[in-house]
CSV table of N, CA and C in Angstrom, one decimal:
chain,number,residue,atom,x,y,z
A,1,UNK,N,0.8,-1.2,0.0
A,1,UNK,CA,0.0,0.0,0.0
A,1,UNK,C,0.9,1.3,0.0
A,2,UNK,N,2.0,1.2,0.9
A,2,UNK,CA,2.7,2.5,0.8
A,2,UNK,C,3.5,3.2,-0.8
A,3,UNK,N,3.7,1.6,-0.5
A,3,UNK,CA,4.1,1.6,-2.3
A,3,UNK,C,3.8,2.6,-3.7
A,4,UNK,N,2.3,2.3,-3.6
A,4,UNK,CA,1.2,3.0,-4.3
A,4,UNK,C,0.7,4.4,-3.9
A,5,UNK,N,0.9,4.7,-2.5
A,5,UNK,CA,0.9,5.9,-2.1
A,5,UNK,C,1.9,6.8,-2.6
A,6,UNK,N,3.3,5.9,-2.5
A,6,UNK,CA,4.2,7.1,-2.8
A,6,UNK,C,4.4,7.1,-4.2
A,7,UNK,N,4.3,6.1,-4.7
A,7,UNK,CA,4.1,6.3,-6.6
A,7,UNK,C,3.1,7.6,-7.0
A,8,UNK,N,1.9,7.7,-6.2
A,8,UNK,CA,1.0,8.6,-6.7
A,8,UNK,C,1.6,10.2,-6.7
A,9,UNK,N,2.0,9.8,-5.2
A,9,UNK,CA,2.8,11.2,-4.4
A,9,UNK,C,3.7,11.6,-5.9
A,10,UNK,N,4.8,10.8,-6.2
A,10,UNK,CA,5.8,11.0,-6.8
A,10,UNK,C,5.2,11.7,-8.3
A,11,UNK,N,4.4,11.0,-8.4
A,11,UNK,CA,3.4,11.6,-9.8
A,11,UNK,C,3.0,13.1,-9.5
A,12,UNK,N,2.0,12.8,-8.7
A,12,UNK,CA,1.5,14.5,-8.7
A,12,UNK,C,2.9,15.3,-8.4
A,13,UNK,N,3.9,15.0,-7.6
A,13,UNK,CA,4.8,16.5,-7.7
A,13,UNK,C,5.7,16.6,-9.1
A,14,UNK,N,5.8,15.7,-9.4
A,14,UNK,CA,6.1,15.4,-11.2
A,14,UNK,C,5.7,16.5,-12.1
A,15,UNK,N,4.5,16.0,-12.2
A,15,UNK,CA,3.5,16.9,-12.8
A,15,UNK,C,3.4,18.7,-12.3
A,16,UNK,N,3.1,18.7,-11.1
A,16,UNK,CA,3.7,19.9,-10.8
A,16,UNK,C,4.7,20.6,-11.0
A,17,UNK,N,5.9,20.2,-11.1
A,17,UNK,CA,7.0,20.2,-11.1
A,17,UNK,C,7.1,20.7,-13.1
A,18,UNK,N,6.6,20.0,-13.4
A,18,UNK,CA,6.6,20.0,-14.7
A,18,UNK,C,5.7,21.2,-15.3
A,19,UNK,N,4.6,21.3,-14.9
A,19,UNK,CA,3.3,22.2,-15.1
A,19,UNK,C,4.1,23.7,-14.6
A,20,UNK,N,5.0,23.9,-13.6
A,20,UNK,CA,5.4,25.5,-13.3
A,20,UNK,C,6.4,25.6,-13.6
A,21,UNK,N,7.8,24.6,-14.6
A,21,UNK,CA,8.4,24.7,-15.5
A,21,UNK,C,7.7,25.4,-16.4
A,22,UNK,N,7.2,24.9,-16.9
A,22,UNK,CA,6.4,25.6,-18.2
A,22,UNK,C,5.8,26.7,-18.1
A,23,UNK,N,4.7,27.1,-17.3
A,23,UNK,CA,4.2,28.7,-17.0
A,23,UNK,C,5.5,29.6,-16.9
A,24,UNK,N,6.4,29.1,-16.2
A,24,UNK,CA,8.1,29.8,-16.3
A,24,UNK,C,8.3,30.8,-16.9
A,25,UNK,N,8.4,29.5,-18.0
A,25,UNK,CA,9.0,29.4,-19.4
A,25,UNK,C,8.1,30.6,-20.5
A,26,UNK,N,6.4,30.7,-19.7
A,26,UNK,CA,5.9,31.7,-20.8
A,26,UNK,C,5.6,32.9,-20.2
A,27,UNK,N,5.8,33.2,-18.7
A,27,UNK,CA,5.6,34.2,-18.3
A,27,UNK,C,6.8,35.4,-18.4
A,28,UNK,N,6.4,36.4,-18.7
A,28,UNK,CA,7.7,37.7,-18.6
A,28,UNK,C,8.6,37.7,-16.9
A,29,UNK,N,9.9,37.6,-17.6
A,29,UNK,CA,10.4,37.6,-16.2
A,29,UNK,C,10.3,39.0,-15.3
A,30,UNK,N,9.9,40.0,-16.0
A,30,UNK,CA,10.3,41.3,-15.2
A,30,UNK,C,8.9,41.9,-15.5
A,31,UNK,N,7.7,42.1,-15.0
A,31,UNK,CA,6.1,42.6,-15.5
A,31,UNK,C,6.4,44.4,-14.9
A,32,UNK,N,7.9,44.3,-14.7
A,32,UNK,CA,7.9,46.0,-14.2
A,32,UNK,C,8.1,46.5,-15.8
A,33,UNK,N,8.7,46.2,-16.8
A,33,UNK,CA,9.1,46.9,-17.7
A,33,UNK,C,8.3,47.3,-18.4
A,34,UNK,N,8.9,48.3,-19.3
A,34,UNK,CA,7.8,49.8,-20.0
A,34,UNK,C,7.1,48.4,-21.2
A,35,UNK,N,6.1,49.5,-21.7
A,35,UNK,CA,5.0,49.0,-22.6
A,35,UNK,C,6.0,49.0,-23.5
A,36,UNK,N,5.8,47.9,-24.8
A,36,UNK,CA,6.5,48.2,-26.0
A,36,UNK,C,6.5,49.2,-26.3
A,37,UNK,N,7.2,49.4,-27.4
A,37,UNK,CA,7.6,51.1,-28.0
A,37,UNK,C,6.4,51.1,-28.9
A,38,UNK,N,5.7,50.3,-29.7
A,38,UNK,CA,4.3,50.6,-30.2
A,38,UNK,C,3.4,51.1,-29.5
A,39,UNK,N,3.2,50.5,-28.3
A,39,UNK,CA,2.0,51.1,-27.2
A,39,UNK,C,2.7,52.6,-26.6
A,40,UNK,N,3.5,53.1,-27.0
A,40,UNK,CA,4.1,53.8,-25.6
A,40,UNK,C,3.9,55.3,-26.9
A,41,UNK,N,3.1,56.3,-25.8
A,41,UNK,CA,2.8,58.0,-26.4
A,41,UNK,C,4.3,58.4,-26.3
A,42,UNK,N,4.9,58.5,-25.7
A,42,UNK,CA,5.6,59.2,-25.5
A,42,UNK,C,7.5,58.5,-25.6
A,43,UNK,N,8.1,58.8,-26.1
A,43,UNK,CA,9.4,58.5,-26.0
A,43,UNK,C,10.4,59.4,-25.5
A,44,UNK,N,11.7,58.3,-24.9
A,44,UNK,CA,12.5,58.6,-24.0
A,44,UNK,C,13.3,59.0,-25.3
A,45,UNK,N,14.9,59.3,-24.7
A,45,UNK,CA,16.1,60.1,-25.9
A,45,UNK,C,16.3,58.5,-26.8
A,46,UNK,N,16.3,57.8,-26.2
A,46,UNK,CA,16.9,56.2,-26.8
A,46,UNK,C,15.7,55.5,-27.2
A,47,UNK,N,14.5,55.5,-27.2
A,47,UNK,CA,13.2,55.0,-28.0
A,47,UNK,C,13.1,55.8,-29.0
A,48,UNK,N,13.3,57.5,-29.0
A,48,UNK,CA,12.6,58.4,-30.4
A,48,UNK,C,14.1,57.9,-30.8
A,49,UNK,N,15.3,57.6,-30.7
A,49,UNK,CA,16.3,57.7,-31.7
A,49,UNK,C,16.2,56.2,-32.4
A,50,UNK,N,15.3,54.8,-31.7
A,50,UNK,CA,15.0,53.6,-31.7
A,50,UNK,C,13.9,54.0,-33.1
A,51,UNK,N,12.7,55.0,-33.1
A,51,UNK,CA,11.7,55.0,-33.5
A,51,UNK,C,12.4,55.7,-35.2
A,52,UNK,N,12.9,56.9,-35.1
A,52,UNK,CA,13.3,57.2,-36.0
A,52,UNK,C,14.2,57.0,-36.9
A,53,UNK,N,15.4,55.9,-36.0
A,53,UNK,CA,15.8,55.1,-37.4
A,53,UNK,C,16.9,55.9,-37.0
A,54,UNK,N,17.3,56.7,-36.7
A,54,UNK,CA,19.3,57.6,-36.9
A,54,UNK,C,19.7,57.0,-36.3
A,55,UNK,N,21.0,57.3,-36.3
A,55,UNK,CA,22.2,57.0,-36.0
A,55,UNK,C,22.0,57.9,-34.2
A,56,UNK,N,22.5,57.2,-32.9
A,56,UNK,CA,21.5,58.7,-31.8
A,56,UNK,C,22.9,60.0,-32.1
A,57,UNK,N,23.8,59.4,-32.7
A,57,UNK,CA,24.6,61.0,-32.1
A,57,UNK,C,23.7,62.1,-33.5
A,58,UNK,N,23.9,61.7,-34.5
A,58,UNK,CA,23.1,61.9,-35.7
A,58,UNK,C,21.5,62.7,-35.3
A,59,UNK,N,21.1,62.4,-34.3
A,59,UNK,CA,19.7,62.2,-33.7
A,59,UNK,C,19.8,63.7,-32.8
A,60,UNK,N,20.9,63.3,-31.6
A,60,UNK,CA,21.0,64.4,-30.6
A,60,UNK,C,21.5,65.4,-31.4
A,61,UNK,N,21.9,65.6,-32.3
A,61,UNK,CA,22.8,66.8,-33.0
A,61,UNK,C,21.3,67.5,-33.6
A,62,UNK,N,20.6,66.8,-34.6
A,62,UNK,CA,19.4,67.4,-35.2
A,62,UNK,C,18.6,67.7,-33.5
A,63,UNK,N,18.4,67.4,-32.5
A,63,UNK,CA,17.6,68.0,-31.5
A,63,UNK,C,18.4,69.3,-31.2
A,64,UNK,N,20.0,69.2,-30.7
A,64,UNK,CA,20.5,70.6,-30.2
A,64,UNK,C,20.4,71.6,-31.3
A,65,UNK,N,20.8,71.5,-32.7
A,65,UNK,CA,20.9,72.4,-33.9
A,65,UNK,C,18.8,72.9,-33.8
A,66,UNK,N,18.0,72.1,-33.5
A,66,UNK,CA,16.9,72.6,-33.4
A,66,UNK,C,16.4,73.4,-32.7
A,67,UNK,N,16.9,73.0,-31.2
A,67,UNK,CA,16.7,73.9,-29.9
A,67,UNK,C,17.6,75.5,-30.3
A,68,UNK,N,18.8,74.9,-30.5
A,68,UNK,CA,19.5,76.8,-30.5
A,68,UNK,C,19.0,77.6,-31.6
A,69,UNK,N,18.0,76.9,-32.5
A,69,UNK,CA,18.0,77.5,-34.0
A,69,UNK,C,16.6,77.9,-33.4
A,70,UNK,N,15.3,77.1,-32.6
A,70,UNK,CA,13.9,77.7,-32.4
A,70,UNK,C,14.0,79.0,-31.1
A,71,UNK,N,15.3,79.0,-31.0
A,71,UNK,CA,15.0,79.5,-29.4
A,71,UNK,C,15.2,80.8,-29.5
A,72,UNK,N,16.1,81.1,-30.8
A,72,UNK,CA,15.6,82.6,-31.3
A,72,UNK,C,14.9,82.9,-32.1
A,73,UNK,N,14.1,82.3,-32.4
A,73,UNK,CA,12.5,83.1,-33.0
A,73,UNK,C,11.8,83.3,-32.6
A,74,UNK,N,11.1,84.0,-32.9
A,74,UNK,CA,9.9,84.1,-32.6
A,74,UNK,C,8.3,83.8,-33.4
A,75,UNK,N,8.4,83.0,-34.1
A,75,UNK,CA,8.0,82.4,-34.6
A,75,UNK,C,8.3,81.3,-36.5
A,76,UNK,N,7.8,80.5,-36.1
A,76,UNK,CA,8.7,79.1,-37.1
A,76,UNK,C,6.9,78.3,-37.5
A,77,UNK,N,7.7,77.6,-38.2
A,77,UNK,CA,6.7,76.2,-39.0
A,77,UNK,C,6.8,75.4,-37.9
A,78,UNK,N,5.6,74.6,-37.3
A,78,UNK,CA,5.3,74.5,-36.6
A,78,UNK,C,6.3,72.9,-36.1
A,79,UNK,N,6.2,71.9,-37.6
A,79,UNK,CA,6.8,70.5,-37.4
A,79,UNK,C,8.0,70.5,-38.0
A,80,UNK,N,9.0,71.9,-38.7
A,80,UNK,CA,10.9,72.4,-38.5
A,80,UNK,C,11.0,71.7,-37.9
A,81,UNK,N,10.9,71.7,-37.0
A,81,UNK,CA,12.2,71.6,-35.9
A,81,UNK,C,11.0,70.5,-34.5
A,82,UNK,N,12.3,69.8,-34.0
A,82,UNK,CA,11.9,68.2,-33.3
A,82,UNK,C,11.7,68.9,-31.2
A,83,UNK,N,10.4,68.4,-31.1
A,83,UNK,CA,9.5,69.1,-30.4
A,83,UNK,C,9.7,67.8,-29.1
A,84,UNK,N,10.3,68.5,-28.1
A,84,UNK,CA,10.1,68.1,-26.5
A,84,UNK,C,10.0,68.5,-25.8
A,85,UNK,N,9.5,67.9,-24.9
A,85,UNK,CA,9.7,68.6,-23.6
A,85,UNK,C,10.6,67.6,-22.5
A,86,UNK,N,10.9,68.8,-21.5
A,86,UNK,CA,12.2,68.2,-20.3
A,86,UNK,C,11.2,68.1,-18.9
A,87,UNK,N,11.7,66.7,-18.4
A,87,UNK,CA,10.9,66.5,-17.3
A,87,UNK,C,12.2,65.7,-16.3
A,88,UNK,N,12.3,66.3,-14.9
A,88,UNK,CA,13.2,65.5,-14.5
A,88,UNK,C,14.8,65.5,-15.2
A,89,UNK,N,15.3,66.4,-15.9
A,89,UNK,CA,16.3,66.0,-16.5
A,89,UNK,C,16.4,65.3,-17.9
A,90,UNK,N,14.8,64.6,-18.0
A,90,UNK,CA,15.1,63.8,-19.2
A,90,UNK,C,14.4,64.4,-20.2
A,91,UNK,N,14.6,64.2,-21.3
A,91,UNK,CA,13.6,64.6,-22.6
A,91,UNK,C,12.8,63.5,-23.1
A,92,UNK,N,11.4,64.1,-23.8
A,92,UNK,CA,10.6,63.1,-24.1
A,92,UNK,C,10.0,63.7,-24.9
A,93,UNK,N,9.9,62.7,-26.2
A,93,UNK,CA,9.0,63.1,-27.6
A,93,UNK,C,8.0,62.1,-28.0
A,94,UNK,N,6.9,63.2,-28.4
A,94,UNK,CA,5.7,62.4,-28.9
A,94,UNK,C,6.2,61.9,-30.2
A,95,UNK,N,5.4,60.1,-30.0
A,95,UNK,CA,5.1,59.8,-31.8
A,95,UNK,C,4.7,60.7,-32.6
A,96,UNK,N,3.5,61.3,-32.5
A,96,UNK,CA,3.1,62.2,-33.7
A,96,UNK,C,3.9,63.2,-33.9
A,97,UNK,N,4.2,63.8,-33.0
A,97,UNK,CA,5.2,64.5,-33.6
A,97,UNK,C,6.6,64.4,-34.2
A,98,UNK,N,7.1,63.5,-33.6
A,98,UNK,CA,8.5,63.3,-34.3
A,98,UNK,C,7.4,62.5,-35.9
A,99,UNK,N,6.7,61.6,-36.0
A,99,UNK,CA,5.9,61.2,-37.5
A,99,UNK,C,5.5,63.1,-38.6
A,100,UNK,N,5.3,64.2,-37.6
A,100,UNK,CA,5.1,65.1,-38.2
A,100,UNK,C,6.4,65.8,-38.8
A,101,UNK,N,7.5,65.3,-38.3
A,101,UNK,CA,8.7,65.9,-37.7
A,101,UNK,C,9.2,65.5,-39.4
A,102,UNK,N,9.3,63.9,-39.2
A,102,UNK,CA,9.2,63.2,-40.5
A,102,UNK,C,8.9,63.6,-41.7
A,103,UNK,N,7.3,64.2,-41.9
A,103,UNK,CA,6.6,64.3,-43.1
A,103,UNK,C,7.0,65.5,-43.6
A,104,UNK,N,7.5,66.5,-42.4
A,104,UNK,CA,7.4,68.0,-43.1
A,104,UNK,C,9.0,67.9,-44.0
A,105,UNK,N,10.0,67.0,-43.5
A,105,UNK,CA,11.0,66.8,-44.0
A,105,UNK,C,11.1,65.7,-45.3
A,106,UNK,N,10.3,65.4,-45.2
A,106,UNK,CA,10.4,64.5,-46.6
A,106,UNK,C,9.7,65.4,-47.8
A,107,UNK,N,8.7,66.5,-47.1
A,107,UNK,CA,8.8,66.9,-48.0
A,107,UNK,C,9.0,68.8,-48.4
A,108,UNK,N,9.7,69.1,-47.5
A,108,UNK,CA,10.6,70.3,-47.4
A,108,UNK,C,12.1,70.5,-48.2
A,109,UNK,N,12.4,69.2,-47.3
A,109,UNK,CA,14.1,69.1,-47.2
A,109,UNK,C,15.2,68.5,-48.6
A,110,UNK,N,13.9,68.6,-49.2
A,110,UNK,CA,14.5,67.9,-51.3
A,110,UNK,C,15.9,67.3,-50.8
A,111,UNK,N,16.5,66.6,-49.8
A,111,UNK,CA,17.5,65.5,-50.1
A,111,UNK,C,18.6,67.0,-48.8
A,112,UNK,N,18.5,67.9,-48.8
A,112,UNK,CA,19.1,68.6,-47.9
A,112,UNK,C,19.0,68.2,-46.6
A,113,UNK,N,20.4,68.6,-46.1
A,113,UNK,CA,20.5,68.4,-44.6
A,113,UNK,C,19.0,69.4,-44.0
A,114,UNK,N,18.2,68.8,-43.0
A,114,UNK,CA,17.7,70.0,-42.4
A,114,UNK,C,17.7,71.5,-41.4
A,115,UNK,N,18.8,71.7,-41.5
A,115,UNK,CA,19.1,72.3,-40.6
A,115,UNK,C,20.4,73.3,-41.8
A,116,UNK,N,20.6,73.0,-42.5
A,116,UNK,CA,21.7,73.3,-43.0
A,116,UNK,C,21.3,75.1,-43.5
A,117,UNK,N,22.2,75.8,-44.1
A,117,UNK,CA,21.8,77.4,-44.1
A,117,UNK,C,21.9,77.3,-45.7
């Protein structure tokens, strides 16, 4: 009889054993991390340079040449020049805008650097 007792025993923790292997295996190990970069409004300096495709030093140079070039006007086109704002130290840019940021330059910029004089 004990026999069959502990055969069974040995089974079910088997199976257990086996069954939370596998949930493991398909659960995210870290459920703290940010939403994909599809779901996510807003981007960090390293997601808009992820989103847009540059090179980031390529990336941060067109943000500084933007900022020193909008900050003396007094008024500009509205999607020129690459739009953030600073929170904490960090910068953060909307999809649509950096997508606006995109369109006006594809079709402004006839193959020219943007920024260029």
């Amino acid at each position: 009889m004990w026999f069959w007792f502990l055969c069974c025993l040995s089974f079910i923790y088997g199976a257990k054993f086996i069954a939370d292997a596998i949930q493991a295996a398909f659960v995210p190990k870290d459920s703290s991390k940010p939403r994909a970069l599809s779901d996510a409004v807003l981007l960090t300096d390293e997601e808009a340079v992820s989103y847009v495709g540059l090179p980031e030093a390529s990336f941060k140079e067109l943000v500084n040449k933007s900022e020193a070039i909008r900050e003396k006007l007094s008024a500009y086109d509205t999607h020129k020049y690459i739009a953030f704002f600073q929170m904490n130290g960090h910068r953060y840019y909307s999809k649509s805008t950096l997508d606006k940021w995109i369109d006006y330059h594809m079709q402004h910029s006839r193959g020219k650097d943007p920024f260029s004089s």
